[in-house]
PDB file of C-alpha atoms in Angstrom:
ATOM      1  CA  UNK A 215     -28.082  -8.947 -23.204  1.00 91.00           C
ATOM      2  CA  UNK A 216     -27.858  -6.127 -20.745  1.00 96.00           C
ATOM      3  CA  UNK A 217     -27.437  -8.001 -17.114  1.00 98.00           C
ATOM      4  CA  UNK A 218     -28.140  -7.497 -13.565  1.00 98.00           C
ATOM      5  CA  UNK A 219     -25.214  -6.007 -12.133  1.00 98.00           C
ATOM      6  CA  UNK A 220     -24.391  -7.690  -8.679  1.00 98.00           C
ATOM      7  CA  UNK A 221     -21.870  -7.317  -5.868  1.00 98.00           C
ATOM      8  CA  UNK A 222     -20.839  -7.974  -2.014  1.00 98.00           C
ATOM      9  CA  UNK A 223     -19.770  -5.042   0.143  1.00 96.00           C
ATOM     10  CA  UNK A 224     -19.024  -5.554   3.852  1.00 93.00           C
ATOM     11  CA  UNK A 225     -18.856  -1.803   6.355  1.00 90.00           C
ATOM     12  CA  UNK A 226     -19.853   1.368   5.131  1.00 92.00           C
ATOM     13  CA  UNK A 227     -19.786   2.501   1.403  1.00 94.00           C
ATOM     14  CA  UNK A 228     -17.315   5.355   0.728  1.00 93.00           C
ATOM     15  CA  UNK A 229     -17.741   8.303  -1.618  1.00 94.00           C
ATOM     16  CA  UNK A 230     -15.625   6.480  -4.141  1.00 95.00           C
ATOM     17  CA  UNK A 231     -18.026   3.005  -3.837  1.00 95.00           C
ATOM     18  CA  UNK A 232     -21.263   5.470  -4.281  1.00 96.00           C
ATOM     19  CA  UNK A 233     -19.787   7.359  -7.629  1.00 96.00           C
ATOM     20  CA  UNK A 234     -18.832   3.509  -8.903  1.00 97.00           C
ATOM     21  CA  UNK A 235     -22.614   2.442  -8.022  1.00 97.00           C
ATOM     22  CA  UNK A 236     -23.937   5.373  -9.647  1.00 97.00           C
ATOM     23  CA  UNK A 237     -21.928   5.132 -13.016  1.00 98.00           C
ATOM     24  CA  UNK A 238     -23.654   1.669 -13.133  1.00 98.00           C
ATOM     25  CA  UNK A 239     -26.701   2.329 -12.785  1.00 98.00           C
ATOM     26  CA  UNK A 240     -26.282   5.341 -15.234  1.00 97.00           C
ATOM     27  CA  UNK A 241     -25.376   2.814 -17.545  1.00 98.00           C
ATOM     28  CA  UNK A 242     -28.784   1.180 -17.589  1.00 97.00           C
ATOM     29  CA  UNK A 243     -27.872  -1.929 -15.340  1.00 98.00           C
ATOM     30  CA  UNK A 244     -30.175  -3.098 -12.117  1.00 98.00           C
ATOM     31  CA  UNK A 245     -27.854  -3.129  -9.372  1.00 98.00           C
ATOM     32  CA  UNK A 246     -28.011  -4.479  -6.128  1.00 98.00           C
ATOM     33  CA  UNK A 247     -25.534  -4.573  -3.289  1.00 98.00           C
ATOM     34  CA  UNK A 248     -25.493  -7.662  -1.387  1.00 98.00           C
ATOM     35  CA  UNK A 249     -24.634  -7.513   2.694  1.00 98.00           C
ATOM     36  CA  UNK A 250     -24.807  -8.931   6.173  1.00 96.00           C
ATOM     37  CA  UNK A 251     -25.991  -5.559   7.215  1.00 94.00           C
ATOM     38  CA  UNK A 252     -28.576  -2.727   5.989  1.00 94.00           C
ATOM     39  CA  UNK A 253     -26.734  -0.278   3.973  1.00 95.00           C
ATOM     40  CA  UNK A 254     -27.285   3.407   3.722  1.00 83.00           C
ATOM     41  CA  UNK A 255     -27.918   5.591   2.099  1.00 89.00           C
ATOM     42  CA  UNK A 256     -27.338   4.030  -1.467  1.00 95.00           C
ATOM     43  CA  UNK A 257     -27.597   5.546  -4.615  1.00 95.00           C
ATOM     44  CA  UNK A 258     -30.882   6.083  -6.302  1.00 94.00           C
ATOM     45  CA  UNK A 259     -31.235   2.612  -8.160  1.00 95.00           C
ATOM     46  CA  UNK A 260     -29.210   0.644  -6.302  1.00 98.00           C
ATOM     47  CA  UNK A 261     -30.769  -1.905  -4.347  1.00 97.00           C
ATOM     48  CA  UNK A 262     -29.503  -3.928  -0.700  1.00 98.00           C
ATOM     49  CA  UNK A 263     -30.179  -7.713  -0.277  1.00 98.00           C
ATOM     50  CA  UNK A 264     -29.289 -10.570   2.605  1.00 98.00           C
ATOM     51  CA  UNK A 265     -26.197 -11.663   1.516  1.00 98.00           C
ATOM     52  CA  UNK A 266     -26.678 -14.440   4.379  1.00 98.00           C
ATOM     53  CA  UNK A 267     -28.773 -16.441   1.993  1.00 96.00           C
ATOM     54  CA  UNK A 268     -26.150 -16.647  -0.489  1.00 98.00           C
ATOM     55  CA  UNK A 269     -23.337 -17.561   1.255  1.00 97.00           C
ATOM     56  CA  UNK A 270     -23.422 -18.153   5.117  1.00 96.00           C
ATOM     57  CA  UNK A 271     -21.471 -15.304   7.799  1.00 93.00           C
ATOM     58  CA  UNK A 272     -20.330 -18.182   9.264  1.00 91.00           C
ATOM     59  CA  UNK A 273     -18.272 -19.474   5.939  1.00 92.00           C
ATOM     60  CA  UNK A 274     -16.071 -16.800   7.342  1.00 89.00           C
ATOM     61  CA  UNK A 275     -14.472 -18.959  10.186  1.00 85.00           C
ATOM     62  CA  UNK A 276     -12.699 -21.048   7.056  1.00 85.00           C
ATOM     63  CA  UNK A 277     -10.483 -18.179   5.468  1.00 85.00           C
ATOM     64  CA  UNK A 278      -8.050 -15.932   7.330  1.00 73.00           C
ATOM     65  CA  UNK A 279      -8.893 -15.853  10.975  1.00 65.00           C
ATOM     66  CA  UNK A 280     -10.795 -12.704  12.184  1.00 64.00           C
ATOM     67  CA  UNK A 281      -9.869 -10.501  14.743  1.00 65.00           C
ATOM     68  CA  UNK A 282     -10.138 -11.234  18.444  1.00 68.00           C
ATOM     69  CA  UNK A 283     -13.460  -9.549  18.931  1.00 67.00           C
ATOM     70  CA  UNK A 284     -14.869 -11.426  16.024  1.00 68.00           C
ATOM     71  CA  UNK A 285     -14.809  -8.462  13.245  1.00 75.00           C
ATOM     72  CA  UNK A 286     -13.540  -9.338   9.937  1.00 82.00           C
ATOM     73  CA  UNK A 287     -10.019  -8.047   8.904  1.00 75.00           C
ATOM     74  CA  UNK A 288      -9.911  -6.530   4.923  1.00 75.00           C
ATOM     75  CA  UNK A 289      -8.156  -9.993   4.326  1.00 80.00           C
ATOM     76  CA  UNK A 290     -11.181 -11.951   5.471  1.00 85.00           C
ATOM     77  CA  UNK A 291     -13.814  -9.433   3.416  1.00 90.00           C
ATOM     78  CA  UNK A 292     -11.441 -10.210   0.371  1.00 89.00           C
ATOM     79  CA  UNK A 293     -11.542 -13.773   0.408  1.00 91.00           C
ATOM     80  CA  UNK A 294     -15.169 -13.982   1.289  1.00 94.00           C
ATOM     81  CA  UNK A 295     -16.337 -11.961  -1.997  1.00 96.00           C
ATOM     82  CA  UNK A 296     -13.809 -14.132  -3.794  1.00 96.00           C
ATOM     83  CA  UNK A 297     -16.335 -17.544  -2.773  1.00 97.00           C
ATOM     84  CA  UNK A 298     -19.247 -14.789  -2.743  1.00 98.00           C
ATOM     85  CA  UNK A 299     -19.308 -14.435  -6.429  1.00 98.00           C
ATOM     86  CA  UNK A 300     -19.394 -18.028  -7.287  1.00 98.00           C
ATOM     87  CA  UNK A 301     -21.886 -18.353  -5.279  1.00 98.00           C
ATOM     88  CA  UNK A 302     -23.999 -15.668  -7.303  1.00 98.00           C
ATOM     89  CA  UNK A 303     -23.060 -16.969 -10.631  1.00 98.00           C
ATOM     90  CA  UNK A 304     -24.494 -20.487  -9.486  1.00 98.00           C
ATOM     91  CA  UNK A 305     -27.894 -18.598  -8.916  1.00 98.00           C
ATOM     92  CA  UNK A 306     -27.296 -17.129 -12.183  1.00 98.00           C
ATOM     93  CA  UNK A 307     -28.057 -13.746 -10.333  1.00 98.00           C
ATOM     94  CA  UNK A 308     -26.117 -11.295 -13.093  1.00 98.00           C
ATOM     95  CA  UNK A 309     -22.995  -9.883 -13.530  1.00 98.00           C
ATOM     96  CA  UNK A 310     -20.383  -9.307 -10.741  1.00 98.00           C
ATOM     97  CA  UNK A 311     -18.784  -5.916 -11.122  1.00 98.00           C
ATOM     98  CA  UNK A 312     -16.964  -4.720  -7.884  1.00 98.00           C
ATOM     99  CA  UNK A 313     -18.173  -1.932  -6.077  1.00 97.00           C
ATOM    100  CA  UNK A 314     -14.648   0.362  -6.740  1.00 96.00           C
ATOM    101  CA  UNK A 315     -15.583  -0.755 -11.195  1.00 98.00           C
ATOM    102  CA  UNK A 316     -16.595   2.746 -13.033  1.00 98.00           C
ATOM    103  CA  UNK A 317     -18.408   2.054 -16.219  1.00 98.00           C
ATOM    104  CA  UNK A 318     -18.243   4.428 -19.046  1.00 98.00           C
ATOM    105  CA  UNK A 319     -21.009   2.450 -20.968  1.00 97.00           C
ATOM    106  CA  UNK A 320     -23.001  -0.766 -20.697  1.00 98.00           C
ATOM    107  CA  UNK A 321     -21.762  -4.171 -20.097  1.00 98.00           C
ATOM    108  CA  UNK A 322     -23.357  -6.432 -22.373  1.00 98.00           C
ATOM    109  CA  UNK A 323     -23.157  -9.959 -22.587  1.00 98.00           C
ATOM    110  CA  UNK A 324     -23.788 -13.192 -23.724  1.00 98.00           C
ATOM    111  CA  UNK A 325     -25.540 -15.521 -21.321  1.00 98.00           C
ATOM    112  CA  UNK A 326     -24.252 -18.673 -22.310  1.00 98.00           C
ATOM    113  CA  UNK A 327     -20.428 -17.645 -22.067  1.00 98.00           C
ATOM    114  CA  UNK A 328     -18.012 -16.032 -19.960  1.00 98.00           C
ATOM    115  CA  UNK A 329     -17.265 -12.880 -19.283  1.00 98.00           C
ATOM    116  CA  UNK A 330     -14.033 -10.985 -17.671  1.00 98.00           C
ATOM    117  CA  UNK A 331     -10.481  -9.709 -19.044  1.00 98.00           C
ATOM    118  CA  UNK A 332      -7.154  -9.812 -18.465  1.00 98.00           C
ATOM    119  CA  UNK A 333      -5.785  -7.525 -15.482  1.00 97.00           C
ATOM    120  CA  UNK A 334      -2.184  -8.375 -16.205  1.00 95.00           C
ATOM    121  CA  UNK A 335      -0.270 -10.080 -19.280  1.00 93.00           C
ATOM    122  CA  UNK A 336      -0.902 -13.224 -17.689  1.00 93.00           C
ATOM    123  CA  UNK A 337      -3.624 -13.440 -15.138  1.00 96.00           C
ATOM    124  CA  UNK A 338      -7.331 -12.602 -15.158  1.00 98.00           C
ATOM    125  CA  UNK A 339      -9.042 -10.037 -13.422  1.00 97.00           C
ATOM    126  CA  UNK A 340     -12.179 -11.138 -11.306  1.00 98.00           C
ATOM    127  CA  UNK A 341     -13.615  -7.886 -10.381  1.00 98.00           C
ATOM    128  CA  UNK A 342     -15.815  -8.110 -13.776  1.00 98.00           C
ATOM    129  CA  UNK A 343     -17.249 -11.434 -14.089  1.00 98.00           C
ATOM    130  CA  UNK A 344     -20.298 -13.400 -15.460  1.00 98.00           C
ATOM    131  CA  UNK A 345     -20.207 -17.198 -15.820  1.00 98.00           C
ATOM    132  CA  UNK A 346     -23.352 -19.588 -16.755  1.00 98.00           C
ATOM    133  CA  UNK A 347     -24.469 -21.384 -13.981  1.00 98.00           C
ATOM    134  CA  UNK A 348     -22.801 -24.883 -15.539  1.00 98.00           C
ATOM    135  CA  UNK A 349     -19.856 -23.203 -16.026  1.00 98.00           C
ATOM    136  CA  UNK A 350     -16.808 -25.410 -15.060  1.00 98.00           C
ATOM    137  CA  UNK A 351     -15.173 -22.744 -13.514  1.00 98.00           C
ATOM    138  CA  UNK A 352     -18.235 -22.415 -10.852  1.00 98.00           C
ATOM    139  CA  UNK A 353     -18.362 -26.488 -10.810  1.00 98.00           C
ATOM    140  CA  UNK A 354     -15.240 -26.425  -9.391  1.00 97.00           C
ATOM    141  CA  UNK A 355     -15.648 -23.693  -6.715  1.00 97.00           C
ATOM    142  CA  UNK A 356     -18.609 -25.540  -5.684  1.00 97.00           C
ATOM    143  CA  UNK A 357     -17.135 -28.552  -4.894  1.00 96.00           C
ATOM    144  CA  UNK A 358     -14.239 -26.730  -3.312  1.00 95.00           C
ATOM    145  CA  UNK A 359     -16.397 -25.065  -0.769  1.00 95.00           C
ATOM    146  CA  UNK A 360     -17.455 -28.418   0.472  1.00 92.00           C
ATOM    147  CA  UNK A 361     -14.191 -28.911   1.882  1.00 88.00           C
ATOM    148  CA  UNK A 362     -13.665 -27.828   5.638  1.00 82.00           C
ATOM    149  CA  UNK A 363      -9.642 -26.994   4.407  1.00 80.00           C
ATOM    150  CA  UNK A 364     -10.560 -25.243   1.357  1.00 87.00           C
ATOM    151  CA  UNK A 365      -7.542 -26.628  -0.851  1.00 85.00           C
ATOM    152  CA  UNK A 366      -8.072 -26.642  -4.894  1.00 89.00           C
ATOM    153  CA  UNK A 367      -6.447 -28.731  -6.885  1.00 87.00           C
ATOM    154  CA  UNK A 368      -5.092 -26.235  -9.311  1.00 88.00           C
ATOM    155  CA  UNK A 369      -2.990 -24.749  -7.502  1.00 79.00           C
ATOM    156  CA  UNK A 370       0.420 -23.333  -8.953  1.00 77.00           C
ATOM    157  CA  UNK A 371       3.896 -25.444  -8.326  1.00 77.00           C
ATOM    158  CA  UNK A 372       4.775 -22.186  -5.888  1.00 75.00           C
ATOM    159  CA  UNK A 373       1.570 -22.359  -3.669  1.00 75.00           C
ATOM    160  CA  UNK A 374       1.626 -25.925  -3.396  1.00 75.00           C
ATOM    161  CA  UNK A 375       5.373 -25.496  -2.023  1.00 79.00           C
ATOM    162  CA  UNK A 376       4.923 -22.577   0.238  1.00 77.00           C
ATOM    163  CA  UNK A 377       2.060 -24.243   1.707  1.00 73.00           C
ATOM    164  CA  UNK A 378       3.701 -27.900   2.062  1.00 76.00           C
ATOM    165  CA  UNK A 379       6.411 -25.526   4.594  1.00 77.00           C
ATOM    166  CA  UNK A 380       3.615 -23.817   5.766  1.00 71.00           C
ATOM    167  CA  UNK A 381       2.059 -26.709   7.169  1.00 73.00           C
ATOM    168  CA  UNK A 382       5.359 -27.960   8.786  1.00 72.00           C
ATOM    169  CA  UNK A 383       4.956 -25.171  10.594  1.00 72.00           C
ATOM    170  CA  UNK A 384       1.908 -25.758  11.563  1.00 69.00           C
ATOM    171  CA  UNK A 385      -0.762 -23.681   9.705  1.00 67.00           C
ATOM    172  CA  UNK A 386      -3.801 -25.929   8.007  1.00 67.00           C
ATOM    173  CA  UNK A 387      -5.426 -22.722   6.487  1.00 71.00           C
ATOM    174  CA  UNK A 388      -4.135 -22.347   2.722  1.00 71.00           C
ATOM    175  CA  UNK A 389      -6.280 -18.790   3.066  1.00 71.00           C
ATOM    176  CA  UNK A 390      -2.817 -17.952   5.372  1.00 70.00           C
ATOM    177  CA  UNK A 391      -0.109 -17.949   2.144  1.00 65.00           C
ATOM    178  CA  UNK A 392      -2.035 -15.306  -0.067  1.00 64.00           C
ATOM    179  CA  UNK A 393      -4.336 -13.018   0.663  1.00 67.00           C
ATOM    180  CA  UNK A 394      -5.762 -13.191  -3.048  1.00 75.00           C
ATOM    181  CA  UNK A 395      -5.270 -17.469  -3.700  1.00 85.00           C
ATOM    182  CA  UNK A 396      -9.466 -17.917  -4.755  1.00 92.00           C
ATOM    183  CA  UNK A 397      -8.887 -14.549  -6.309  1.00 94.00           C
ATOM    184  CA  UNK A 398      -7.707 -13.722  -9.814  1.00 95.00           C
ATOM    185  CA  UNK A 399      -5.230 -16.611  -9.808  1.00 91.00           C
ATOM    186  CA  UNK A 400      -7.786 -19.337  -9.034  1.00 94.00           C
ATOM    187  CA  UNK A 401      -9.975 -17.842 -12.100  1.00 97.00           C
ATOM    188  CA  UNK A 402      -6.964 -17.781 -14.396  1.00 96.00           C
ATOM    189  CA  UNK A 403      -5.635 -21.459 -13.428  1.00 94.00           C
ATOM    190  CA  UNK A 404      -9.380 -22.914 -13.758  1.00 97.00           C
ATOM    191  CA  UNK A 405     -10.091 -20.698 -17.027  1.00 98.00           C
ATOM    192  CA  UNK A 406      -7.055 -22.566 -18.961  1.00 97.00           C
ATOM    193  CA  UNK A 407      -8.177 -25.892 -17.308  1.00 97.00           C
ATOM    194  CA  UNK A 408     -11.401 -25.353 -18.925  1.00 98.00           C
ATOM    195  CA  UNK A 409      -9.821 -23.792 -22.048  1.00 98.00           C
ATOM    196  CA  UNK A 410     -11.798 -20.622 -21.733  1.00 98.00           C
ATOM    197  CA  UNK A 411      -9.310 -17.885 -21.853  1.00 98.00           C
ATOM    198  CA  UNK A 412      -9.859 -17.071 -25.394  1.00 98.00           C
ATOM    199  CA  UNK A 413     -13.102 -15.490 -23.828  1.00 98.00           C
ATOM    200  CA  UNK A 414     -10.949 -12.603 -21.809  1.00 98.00           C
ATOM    201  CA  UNK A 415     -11.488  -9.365 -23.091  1.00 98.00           C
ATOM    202  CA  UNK A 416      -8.127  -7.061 -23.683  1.00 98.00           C
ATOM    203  CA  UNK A 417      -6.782  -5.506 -20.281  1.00 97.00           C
ATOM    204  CA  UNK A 418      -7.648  -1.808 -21.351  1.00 97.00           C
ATOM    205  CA  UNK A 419     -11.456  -3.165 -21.288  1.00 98.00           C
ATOM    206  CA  UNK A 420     -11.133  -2.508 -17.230  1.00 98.00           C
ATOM    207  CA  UNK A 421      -8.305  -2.121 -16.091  1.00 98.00           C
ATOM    208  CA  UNK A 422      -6.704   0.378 -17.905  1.00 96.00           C
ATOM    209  CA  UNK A 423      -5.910   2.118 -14.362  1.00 96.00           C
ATOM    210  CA  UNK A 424      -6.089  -0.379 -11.896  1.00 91.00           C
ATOM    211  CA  UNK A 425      -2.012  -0.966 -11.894  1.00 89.00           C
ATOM    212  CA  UNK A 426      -1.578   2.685 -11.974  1.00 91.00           C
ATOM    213  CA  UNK A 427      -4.371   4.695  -9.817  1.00 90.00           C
ATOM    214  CA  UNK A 428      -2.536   7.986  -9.889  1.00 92.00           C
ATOM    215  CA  UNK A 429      -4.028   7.968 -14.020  1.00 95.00           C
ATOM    216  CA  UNK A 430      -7.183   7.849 -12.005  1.00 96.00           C
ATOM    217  CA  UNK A 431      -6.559  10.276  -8.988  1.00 95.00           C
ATOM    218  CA  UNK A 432      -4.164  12.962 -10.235  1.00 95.00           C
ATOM    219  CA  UNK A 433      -4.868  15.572 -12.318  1.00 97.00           C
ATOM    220  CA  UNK A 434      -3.853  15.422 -15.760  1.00 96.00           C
ATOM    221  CA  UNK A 435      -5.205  15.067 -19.460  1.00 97.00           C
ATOM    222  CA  UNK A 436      -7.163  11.551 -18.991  1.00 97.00           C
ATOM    223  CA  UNK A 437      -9.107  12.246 -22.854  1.00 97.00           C
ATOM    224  CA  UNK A 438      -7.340   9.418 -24.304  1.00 97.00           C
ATOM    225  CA  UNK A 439      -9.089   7.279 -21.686  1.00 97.00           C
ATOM    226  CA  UNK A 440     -12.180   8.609 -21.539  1.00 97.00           C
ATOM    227  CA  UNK A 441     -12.381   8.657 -25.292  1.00 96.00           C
ATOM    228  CA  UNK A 442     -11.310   4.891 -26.288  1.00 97.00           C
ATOM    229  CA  UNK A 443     -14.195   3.125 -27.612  1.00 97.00           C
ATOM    230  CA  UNK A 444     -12.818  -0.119 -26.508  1.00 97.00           C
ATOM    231  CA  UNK A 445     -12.388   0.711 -22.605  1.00 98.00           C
ATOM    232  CA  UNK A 446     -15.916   0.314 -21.149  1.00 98.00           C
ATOM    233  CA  UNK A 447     -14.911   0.957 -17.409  1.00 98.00           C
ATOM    234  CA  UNK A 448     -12.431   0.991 -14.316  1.00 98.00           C
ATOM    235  CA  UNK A 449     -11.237  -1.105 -12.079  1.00 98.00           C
ATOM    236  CA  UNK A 450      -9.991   1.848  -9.722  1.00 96.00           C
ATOM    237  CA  UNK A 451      -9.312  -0.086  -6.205  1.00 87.00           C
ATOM    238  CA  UNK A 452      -8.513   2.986  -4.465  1.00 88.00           C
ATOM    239  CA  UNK A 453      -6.284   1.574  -1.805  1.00 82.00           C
ATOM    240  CA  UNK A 454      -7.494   3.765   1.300  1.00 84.00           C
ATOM    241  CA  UNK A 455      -8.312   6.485  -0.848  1.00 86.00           C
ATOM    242  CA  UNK A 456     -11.874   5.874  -1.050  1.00 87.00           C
ATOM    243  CA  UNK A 457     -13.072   8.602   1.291  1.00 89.00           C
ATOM    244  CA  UNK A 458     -10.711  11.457   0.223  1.00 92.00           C
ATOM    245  CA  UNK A 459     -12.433  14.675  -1.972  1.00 93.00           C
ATOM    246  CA  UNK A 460     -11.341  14.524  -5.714  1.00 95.00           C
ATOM    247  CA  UNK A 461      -8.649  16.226  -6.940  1.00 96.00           C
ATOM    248  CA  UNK A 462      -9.545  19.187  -9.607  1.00 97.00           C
ATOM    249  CA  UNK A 463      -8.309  18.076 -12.947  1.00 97.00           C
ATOM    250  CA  UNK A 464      -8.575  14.413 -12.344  1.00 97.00           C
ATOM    251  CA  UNK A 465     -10.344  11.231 -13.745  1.00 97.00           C
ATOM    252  CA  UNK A 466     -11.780  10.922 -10.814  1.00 97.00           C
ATOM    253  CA  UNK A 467     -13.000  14.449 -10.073  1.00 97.00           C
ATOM    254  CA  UNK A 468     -14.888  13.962 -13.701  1.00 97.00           C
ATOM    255  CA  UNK A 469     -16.378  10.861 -12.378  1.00 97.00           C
ATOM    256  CA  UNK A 470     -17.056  12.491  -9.232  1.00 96.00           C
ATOM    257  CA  UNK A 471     -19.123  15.277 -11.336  1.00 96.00           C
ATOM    258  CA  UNK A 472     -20.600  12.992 -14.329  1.00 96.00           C
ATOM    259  CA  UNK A 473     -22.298  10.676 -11.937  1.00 95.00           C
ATOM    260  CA  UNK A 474     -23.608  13.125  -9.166  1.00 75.00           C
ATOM    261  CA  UNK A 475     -21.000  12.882  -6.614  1.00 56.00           C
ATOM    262  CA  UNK A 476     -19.236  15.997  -6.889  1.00 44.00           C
TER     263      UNK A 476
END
């Protein structure tokens, strides 16, 4: 099954985010961008929805504290997409892709089992992800975010111990020892509990240059990528670099031209 494609984006949309959106809609996938504020312009194909329906603004005030005027640091956007997502795959609304994912070629999946890879040897990525509604994984979020202190219970031996000192110190937020703890870790530590990591796709699937973004940024023969049958798109996470022009001779200048951007 080809899914809905489905994300969370929070500010304006740089050039990088629109040439992402477009490859996925190229790709034959319905997208639609989720936020607490009209976005524009967006790509042709790409559609905007109230994210407040989903998951609250206010579910905000739990994570990382905002700034003093009230406007969400990139720590608190982070952690917000991180509940976001479970939130969507509860509705059964599609497949999560980040905004910063490139696809080279359709995702497809199977609805009644997961979906993501492995980002590093040992640890999930979540920036591609599709679980069924009854999913344990989501099961567990869900009862998570019905806690004011938002504190799992699989958490690794050295979070547990960093935040044990933490909150001798004084802090009651766990969202203070990591900016990424409901991230990729929480999705590999409850994908073993559930004994579904034998669904995670290799690591070249997506993130073939999300470790190493000058492979996507600087010029140089990228071919071999482009031209592997078994990597279906990137995970580029540009890292401030969202907004600069494409370098001639690069990945992402052939993105750039490819999916309209250039």
């Amino acid at each position: 099954m080809r899914p809905d494609v489905v994300t969370f984006w929070h500010g304006p949309l740089d050039r990088l985010r629109l040439t992402c959106l477009r490859s996925q809609v190229a790709a034959g996938h319905k997208v639609t961008v989720y936020s607490f504020e009209p976005l524009a312009p967006l790509p042709d194909g790409v559609g905007n929805a109230e994210a407040e329906a989903v998951l609250p603004h206010a579910f905000a005030e739990k994570l990382r504290p905002t700034g003093a005027d009230g406007v969400w640091r990139d720590w608190t956007t982070l952690q917000f997409s991180d509940f976001f997502r479970m939130q969507l795959m509860a509705r059964s609304a599609g497949l999560w892709l980040d905004a910063d994912v490139l696809l080279l070629k359709p995702v497809e999946i199977d609805p009644a089992k997961p979906y993501f890879a492995w980002e590093r040897p040992r640890q999930l990525g979540n920036s591609v992800l599709y679980l069924p509604s009854g999913d344990p994984i989501v099961a567990a979020f869900g009862a998570l975010m019905r806690q004011h202190e938002l504190t799992p219970d699989w958490l690794a031996l050295r979070h547990r111990l960093t935040f044990a000192l933490r909150r001798l110190r004084g802090s009651k937020r766990l969202s203070d020892i990591r900016v990424a703890i409901y991230g990729p870790a929480a999705l590999t530590a409850l994908a073993r509990r559930a004994g579904e990591l034998h669904y995670a796709l290799p690591r070249k699937s997506f993130y073939a240059v999300h470790a190493e973004p000058k492979l996507f940024f600087e010029p140089q023969d990228f071919s071999a990528l482009t031209g592997d049958p078994d990597i279906i798109g990137f995970h580029v996470s540009p890292k401030g670099r969202g907004n600069q022009p494409p370098v001639a001779g690069s990945l992402y200048a052939w993105a750039a031209e490819r999916f309209g951007m250039g």
